[in-house]
Amino acid sequence: MTHSDTPATGGALARLTQALGPDVRKGLPPVERWNPPYCGEIDMRIAADGSWHYMGSPINRPALVRLFSTVLRKDPERYVLVTPVERVGIVVEDAPFLAVEMALEGEGADRQIAFRTNVDDLVPVGPDNPLRFEEGEHGGVKPYVKVRGELWALVTRSLAMDLIALAEEREVEGRKLFGVAVKGGFFPIASVDPGELS
């Protein structure tokens, strides 16, 4: 769902925070600072559709999925769930999160975009939370937004269409690129010149 017509004090992120109500998390565990021993793999998988599975069965408790999501980290060799005392590997089929809601405010260089993920992370697009675009398996474009650390959210197909509709052509370092401008930054989708990738 895109909220581009409703003005809000404090920008797009504030609007999403307000929509979540009092249950929004106040902070996340400092998983980047924890370095416990690796204890092997567990039979947990995050499917490409964002659903979490344990021992072949879906985890149907949203609160439990959110809890696990707060201790997820991407190490160089694998995704892990990490606590102060142990670190276990899990399987992630695509991205660990989905961006399921987008808030949009302003235009051009002043545009702000924020996403809400399927586990209620609020992600304002910018230098710390860039967009990236990859070619889909059957053609087309798959946008991702960086959530934290090396964890990314795949933008759902309906929101991807809204996001790509904001794209414009710009010349960057002598190359004509097609991309999305957000908060003074520019996130390339593809080269305008045929045969050249961004």
PDB file of C-alpha atoms in Angstrom:
ATOM      1  CA  MET A   1       0.000   0.000   0.000  1.00  0.00           C
ATOM      2  CA  THR A   2       1.429   3.373  -0.956  1.00  0.00           C
ATOM      3  CA  HIS A   3       0.644   6.411   1.157  1.00  0.00           C
ATOM      4  CA  SER A   4       1.617   9.347  -1.003  1.00  0.00           C
ATOM      5  CA  ASP A   5      -1.355  11.657  -0.527  1.00  0.00           C
ATOM      6  CA  THR A   6      -1.513  12.017   3.243  1.00  0.00           C
ATOM      7  CA  PRO A   7       0.695  14.737   4.722  1.00  0.00           C
ATOM      8  CA  ALA A   8       2.358  13.859   8.007  1.00  0.00           C
ATOM      9  CA  THR A   9       4.517  15.671  10.503  1.00  0.00           C
ATOM     10  CA  GLY A  10       7.983  14.141  10.712  1.00  0.00           C
ATOM     11  CA  GLY A  11       8.009  12.497   7.305  1.00  0.00           C
ATOM     12  CA  ALA A  12       7.324   9.065   5.919  1.00  0.00           C
ATOM     13  CA  LEU A  13       9.060   7.131   8.701  1.00  0.00           C
ATOM     14  CA  ALA A  14       7.063   8.912  11.400  1.00  0.00           C
ATOM     15  CA  ARG A  15       3.850   8.040   9.588  1.00  0.00           C
ATOM     16  CA  LEU A  16       4.743   4.352   9.479  1.00  0.00           C
ATOM     17  CA  THR A  17       5.800   4.382  13.138  1.00  0.00           C
ATOM     18  CA  GLN A  18       2.456   5.885  14.107  1.00  0.00           C
ATOM     19  CA  ALA A  19       0.629   3.238  12.069  1.00  0.00           C
ATOM     20  CA  LEU A  20       2.354   0.461  14.007  1.00  0.00           C
ATOM     21  CA  GLY A  21       1.073   1.736  17.320  1.00  0.00           C
ATOM     22  CA  PRO A  22       2.534   1.011  20.773  1.00  0.00           C
ATOM     23  CA  ASP A  23       3.895  -2.449  19.902  1.00  0.00           C
ATOM     24  CA  VAL A  24       6.822  -1.157  17.841  1.00  0.00           C
ATOM     25  CA  ARG A  25      10.153  -2.363  19.249  1.00  0.00           C
ATOM     26  CA  LYS A  26      12.182   0.185  21.187  1.00  0.00           C
ATOM     27  CA  GLY A  27      15.505  -1.330  20.203  1.00  0.00           C
ATOM     28  CA  LEU A  28      17.281  -4.334  18.787  1.00  0.00           C
ATOM     29  CA  PRO A  29      19.833  -6.638  20.459  1.00  0.00           C
ATOM     30  CA  PRO A  30      23.465  -5.718  19.632  1.00  0.00           C
ATOM     31  CA  VAL A  31      23.992  -8.861  17.520  1.00  0.00           C
ATOM     32  CA  GLU A  32      26.849  -7.258  15.545  1.00  0.00           C
ATOM     33  CA  ARG A  33      28.898  -7.109  18.790  1.00  0.00           C
ATOM     34  CA  TRP A  34      28.231 -10.696  19.871  1.00  0.00           C
ATOM     35  CA  ASN A  35      30.818 -13.331  18.931  1.00  0.00           C
ATOM     36  CA  PRO A  36      29.715 -16.643  20.482  1.00  0.00           C
ATOM     37  CA  PRO A  37      30.889 -20.037  19.161  1.00  0.00           C
ATOM     38  CA  TYR A  38      29.233 -21.440  16.036  1.00  0.00           C
ATOM     39  CA  CYS A  39      27.069 -24.402  17.017  1.00  0.00           C
ATOM     40  CA  GLY A  40      26.128 -25.755  13.576  1.00  0.00           C
ATOM     41  CA  GLU A  41      22.996 -25.571  11.453  1.00  0.00           C
ATOM     42  CA  ILE A  42      19.418 -25.836  12.666  1.00  0.00           C
ATOM     43  CA  ASP A  43      16.500 -26.855  10.456  1.00  0.00           C
ATOM     44  CA  MET A  44      15.146 -23.344  10.000  1.00  0.00           C
ATOM     45  CA  ARG A  45      14.442 -21.696   6.660  1.00  0.00           C
ATOM     46  CA  ILE A  46      13.200 -18.311   5.500  1.00  0.00           C
ATOM     47  CA  ALA A  47      11.381 -18.961   2.225  1.00  0.00           C
ATOM     48  CA  ALA A  48      11.484 -16.605  -0.738  1.00  0.00           C
ATOM     49  CA  ASP A  49       7.966 -15.420   0.175  1.00  0.00           C
ATOM     50  CA  GLY A  50       9.214 -14.239   3.596  1.00  0.00           C
ATOM     51  CA  SER A  51       7.632 -17.073   5.603  1.00  0.00           C
ATOM     52  CA  TRP A  52       9.695 -18.774   8.307  1.00  0.00           C
ATOM     53  CA  HIS A  53       9.782 -22.568   8.645  1.00  0.00           C
ATOM     54  CA  TYR A  54      11.126 -24.847  11.369  1.00  0.00           C
ATOM     55  CA  MET A  55      11.639 -28.575  10.741  1.00  0.00           C
ATOM     56  CA  GLY A  56       9.570 -28.335   7.566  1.00  0.00           C
ATOM     57  CA  SER A  57       6.555 -26.618   9.138  1.00  0.00           C
ATOM     58  CA  PRO A  58       5.678 -22.914   8.909  1.00  0.00           C
ATOM     59  CA  ILE A  59       6.047 -20.832  12.057  1.00  0.00           C
ATOM     60  CA  ASN A  60       2.571 -19.341  12.393  1.00  0.00           C
ATOM     61  CA  ARG A  61       3.168 -17.132  15.437  1.00  0.00           C
ATOM     62  CA  PRO A  62       4.078 -13.618  14.193  1.00  0.00           C
ATOM     63  CA  ALA A  63       5.507 -12.661  17.604  1.00  0.00           C
ATOM     64  CA  LEU A  64       7.929 -15.601  17.452  1.00  0.00           C
ATOM     65  CA  VAL A  65       9.013 -14.731  13.910  1.00  0.00           C
ATOM     66  CA  ARG A  66       9.620 -11.125  15.001  1.00  0.00           C
ATOM     67  CA  LEU A  67      11.671 -12.342  17.958  1.00  0.00           C
ATOM     68  CA  PHE A  68      13.853 -14.541  15.742  1.00  0.00           C
ATOM     69  CA  SER A  69      14.232 -11.679  13.245  1.00  0.00           C
ATOM     70  CA  THR A  70      15.803  -9.488  15.930  1.00  0.00           C
ATOM     71  CA  VAL A  71      18.675 -11.957  16.455  1.00  0.00           C
ATOM     72  CA  LEU A  72      19.302 -12.647  12.751  1.00  0.00           C
ATOM     73  CA  ARG A  73      22.676 -11.689  11.305  1.00  0.00           C
ATOM     74  CA  LYS A  74      24.484 -12.216   8.000  1.00  0.00           C
ATOM     75  CA  ASP A  75      28.006 -13.495   8.574  1.00  0.00           C
ATOM     76  CA  PRO A  76      30.386 -13.740   5.588  1.00  0.00           C
ATOM     77  CA  GLU A  77      29.679 -17.444   5.122  1.00  0.00           C
ATOM     78  CA  ARG A  78      26.013 -17.807   6.184  1.00  0.00           C
ATOM     79  CA  TYR A  79      22.934 -16.374   7.865  1.00  0.00           C
ATOM     80  CA  VAL A  80      22.859 -17.048  11.605  1.00  0.00           C
ATOM     81  CA  LEU A  81      20.643 -16.614  14.613  1.00  0.00           C
ATOM     82  CA  VAL A  82      22.920 -15.273  17.335  1.00  0.00           C
ATOM     83  CA  THR A  83      22.652 -14.877  21.100  1.00  0.00           C
ATOM     84  CA  PRO A  84      25.401 -13.954  23.589  1.00  0.00           C
ATOM     85  CA  VAL A  85      26.139 -17.676  24.072  1.00  0.00           C
ATOM     86  CA  GLU A  86      25.577 -19.404  20.699  1.00  0.00           C
ATOM     87  CA  ARG A  87      25.361 -18.894  16.958  1.00  0.00           C
ATOM     88  CA  VAL A  88      23.419 -21.242  14.662  1.00  0.00           C
ATOM     89  CA  GLY A  89      23.126 -21.284  10.882  1.00  0.00           C
ATOM     90  CA  ILE A  90      19.824 -21.090   9.000  1.00  0.00           C
ATOM     91  CA  VAL A  91      18.821 -21.133   5.330  1.00  0.00           C
ATOM     92  CA  VAL A  92      17.550 -17.979   3.586  1.00  0.00           C
ATOM     93  CA  GLU A  93      16.191 -18.608   0.085  1.00  0.00           C
ATOM     94  CA  ASP A  94      16.310 -14.984  -1.134  1.00  0.00           C
ATOM     95  CA  ALA A  95      16.239 -12.029   1.251  1.00  0.00           C
ATOM     96  CA  PRO A  96      15.441 -12.518   4.941  1.00  0.00           C
ATOM     97  CA  PHE A  97      12.708  -9.878   4.904  1.00  0.00           C
ATOM     98  CA  LEU A  98       9.974  -8.524   2.644  1.00  0.00           C
ATOM     99  CA  ALA A  99       9.157  -4.830   2.276  1.00  0.00           C
ATOM    100  CA  VAL A 100       5.358  -4.904   2.457  1.00  0.00           C
ATOM    101  CA  GLU A 101       4.378  -1.235   2.821  1.00  0.00           C
ATOM    102  CA  MET A 102       5.816   1.947   1.356  1.00  0.00           C
ATOM    103  CA  ALA A 103       5.360   5.540   2.444  1.00  0.00           C
ATOM    104  CA  LEU A 104       6.272   8.282   0.003  1.00  0.00           C
ATOM    105  CA  GLU A 105       6.656  12.010   0.570  1.00  0.00           C
ATOM    106  CA  GLY A 106       7.948  14.815  -1.658  1.00  0.00           C
ATOM    107  CA  GLU A 107       9.403  14.704  -5.147  1.00  0.00           C
ATOM    108  CA  GLY A 108      12.752  14.588  -6.923  1.00  0.00           C
ATOM    109  CA  ALA A 109      15.840  15.293  -4.815  1.00  0.00           C
ATOM    110  CA  ASP A 110      13.680  15.982  -1.731  1.00  0.00           C
ATOM    111  CA  ARG A 111      11.725  12.731  -1.998  1.00  0.00           C
ATOM    112  CA  GLN A 112      11.555  10.554   1.115  1.00  0.00           C
ATOM    113  CA  ILE A 113      10.682   6.869   0.946  1.00  0.00           C
ATOM    114  CA  ALA A 114      10.258   4.543   3.908  1.00  0.00           C
ATOM    115  CA  PHE A 115       9.332   0.885   4.018  1.00  0.00           C
ATOM    116  CA  ARG A 116       7.769  -1.382   6.624  1.00  0.00           C
ATOM    117  CA  THR A 117       8.939  -4.977   6.529  1.00  0.00           C
ATOM    118  CA  ASN A 118       6.930  -8.127   7.193  1.00  0.00           C
ATOM    119  CA  VAL A 119       8.423  -8.162  10.724  1.00  0.00           C
ATOM    120  CA  ASP A 120       7.622  -4.466  11.327  1.00  0.00           C
ATOM    121  CA  ASP A 121      11.088  -2.996  10.828  1.00  0.00           C
ATOM    122  CA  LEU A 122      10.815   0.618   9.666  1.00  0.00           C
ATOM    123  CA  VAL A 123      13.368   1.457   7.007  1.00  0.00           C
ATOM    124  CA  PRO A 124      13.917   5.007   5.695  1.00  0.00           C
ATOM    125  CA  VAL A 125      15.746   4.839   2.344  1.00  0.00           C
ATOM    126  CA  GLY A 126      19.042   6.737   2.414  1.00  0.00           C
ATOM    127  CA  PRO A 127      22.817   6.273   2.685  1.00  0.00           C
ATOM    128  CA  ASP A 128      22.527   3.744   5.540  1.00  0.00           C
ATOM    129  CA  ASN A 129      19.563   1.972   3.938  1.00  0.00           C
ATOM    130  CA  PRO A 130      20.182   2.035   0.192  1.00  0.00           C
ATOM    131  CA  LEU A 131      18.119   0.502  -2.569  1.00  0.00           C
ATOM    132  CA  ARG A 132      19.580  -2.050  -4.957  1.00  0.00           C
ATOM    133  CA  PHE A 133      18.028  -3.537  -8.063  1.00  0.00           C
ATOM    134  CA  GLU A 134      18.690  -7.004  -9.496  1.00  0.00           C
ATOM    135  CA  GLU A 135      17.406  -8.764 -12.565  1.00  0.00           C
ATOM    136  CA  GLY A 136      14.662 -11.248 -11.770  1.00  0.00           C
ATOM    137  CA  GLU A 137      14.916 -14.933 -12.619  1.00  0.00           C
ATOM    138  CA  HIS A 138      12.399 -14.535 -15.464  1.00  0.00           C
ATOM    139  CA  GLY A 139      13.424 -11.016 -16.465  1.00  0.00           C
ATOM    140  CA  GLY A 140      12.101  -7.867 -14.874  1.00  0.00           C
ATOM    141  CA  VAL A 141      13.595  -6.064 -11.894  1.00  0.00           C
ATOM    142  CA  LYS A 142      13.724  -7.083  -8.225  1.00  0.00           C
ATOM    143  CA  PRO A 143      14.282  -4.147  -5.835  1.00  0.00           C
ATOM    144  CA  TYR A 144      15.771  -4.640  -2.374  1.00  0.00           C
ATOM    145  CA  VAL A 145      16.248  -2.225   0.533  1.00  0.00           C
ATOM    146  CA  LYS A 146      18.958  -2.661   3.155  1.00  0.00           C
ATOM    147  CA  VAL A 147      17.406  -3.075   6.599  1.00  0.00           C
ATOM    148  CA  ARG A 148      20.452  -3.338   8.896  1.00  0.00           C
ATOM    149  CA  GLY A 149      23.868  -4.947   8.888  1.00  0.00           C
ATOM    150  CA  GLU A 150      23.926  -7.106   5.758  1.00  0.00           C
ATOM    151  CA  LEU A 151      20.221  -7.914   5.974  1.00  0.00           C
ATOM    152  CA  TRP A 152      18.039  -6.864   3.040  1.00  0.00           C
ATOM    153  CA  ALA A 153      14.318  -6.853   2.324  1.00  0.00           C
ATOM    154  CA  LEU A 154      12.889  -7.785  -1.055  1.00  0.00           C
ATOM    155  CA  VAL A 155      10.313  -5.217  -2.140  1.00  0.00           C
ATOM    156  CA  THR A 156       7.039  -7.005  -2.939  1.00  0.00           C
ATOM    157  CA  ARG A 157       5.984  -7.061  -6.578  1.00  0.00           C
ATOM    158  CA  SER A 158       3.126  -4.554  -6.206  1.00  0.00           C
ATOM    159  CA  LEU A 159       5.362  -2.079  -4.361  1.00  0.00           C
ATOM    160  CA  ALA A 160       8.171  -2.693  -6.861  1.00  0.00           C
ATOM    161  CA  MET A 161       5.907  -1.404  -9.617  1.00  0.00           C
ATOM    162  CA  ASP A 162       5.139   1.738  -7.574  1.00  0.00           C
ATOM    163  CA  LEU A 163       8.851   2.220  -6.834  1.00  0.00           C
ATOM    164  CA  ILE A 164      10.005   1.761 -10.433  1.00  0.00           C
ATOM    165  CA  ALA A 165       7.294   4.193 -11.574  1.00  0.00           C
ATOM    166  CA  LEU A 166       9.284   6.891  -9.695  1.00  0.00           C
ATOM    167  CA  ALA A 167      12.417   6.260 -11.777  1.00  0.00           C
ATOM    168  CA  GLU A 168      14.026   8.929 -13.921  1.00  0.00           C
ATOM    169  CA  GLU A 169      16.973   9.235 -16.261  1.00  0.00           C
ATOM    170  CA  ARG A 170      20.163  10.890 -15.009  1.00  0.00           C
ATOM    171  CA  GLU A 171      23.739  11.192 -16.156  1.00  0.00           C
ATOM    172  CA  VAL A 172      26.132   9.854 -13.524  1.00  0.00           C
ATOM    173  CA  GLU A 173      29.894   9.962 -14.153  1.00  0.00           C
ATOM    174  CA  GLY A 174      29.325  10.200 -17.892  1.00  0.00           C
ATOM    175  CA  ARG A 175      26.792   7.337 -18.025  1.00  0.00           C
ATOM    176  CA  LYS A 176      23.060   7.685 -18.604  1.00  0.00           C
ATOM    177  CA  LEU A 177      21.299   5.708 -15.891  1.00  0.00           C
ATOM    178  CA  PHE A 178      17.687   4.977 -15.091  1.00  0.00           C
ATOM    179  CA  GLY A 179      17.096   5.060 -11.330  1.00  0.00           C
ATOM    180  CA  VAL A 180      15.244   6.389  -8.301  1.00  0.00           C
ATOM    181  CA  ALA A 181      16.141   9.623  -6.499  1.00  0.00           C
ATOM    182  CA  VAL A 182      15.690   9.648  -2.712  1.00  0.00           C
ATOM    183  CA  LYS A 183      16.856  12.282  -0.191  1.00  0.00           C
ATOM    184  CA  GLY A 184      19.541  13.677  -2.486  1.00  0.00           C
ATOM    185  CA  GLY A 185      20.821  10.224  -3.431  1.00  0.00           C
ATOM    186  CA  PHE A 186      20.315   8.306  -6.667  1.00  0.00           C
ATOM    187  CA  PHE A 187      19.886   4.531  -6.837  1.00  0.00           C
ATOM    188  CA  PRO A 188      20.479   3.140 -10.350  1.00  0.00           C
ATOM    189  CA  ILE A 189      18.188   0.483 -11.793  1.00  0.00           C
ATOM    190  CA  ALA A 190      19.793   0.036 -15.212  1.00  0.00           C
ATOM    191  CA  SER A 191      21.820   1.768 -17.878  1.00  0.00           C
ATOM    192  CA  VAL A 192      19.879   3.711 -20.485  1.00  0.00           C
ATOM    193  CA  ASP A 193      22.394   2.581 -23.123  1.00  0.00           C
ATOM    194  CA  PRO A 194      21.444  -0.814 -24.604  1.00  0.00           C
ATOM    195  CA  GLY A 195      23.793  -3.639 -23.687  1.00  0.00           C
ATOM    196  CA  GLU A 196      25.389  -1.795 -20.775  1.00  0.00           C
ATOM    197  CA  LEU A 197      24.500  -2.832 -17.231  1.00  0.00           C
ATOM    198  CA  SER A 198      24.482  -0.422 -14.327  1.00  0.00           C
TER     199      SER A 198
END
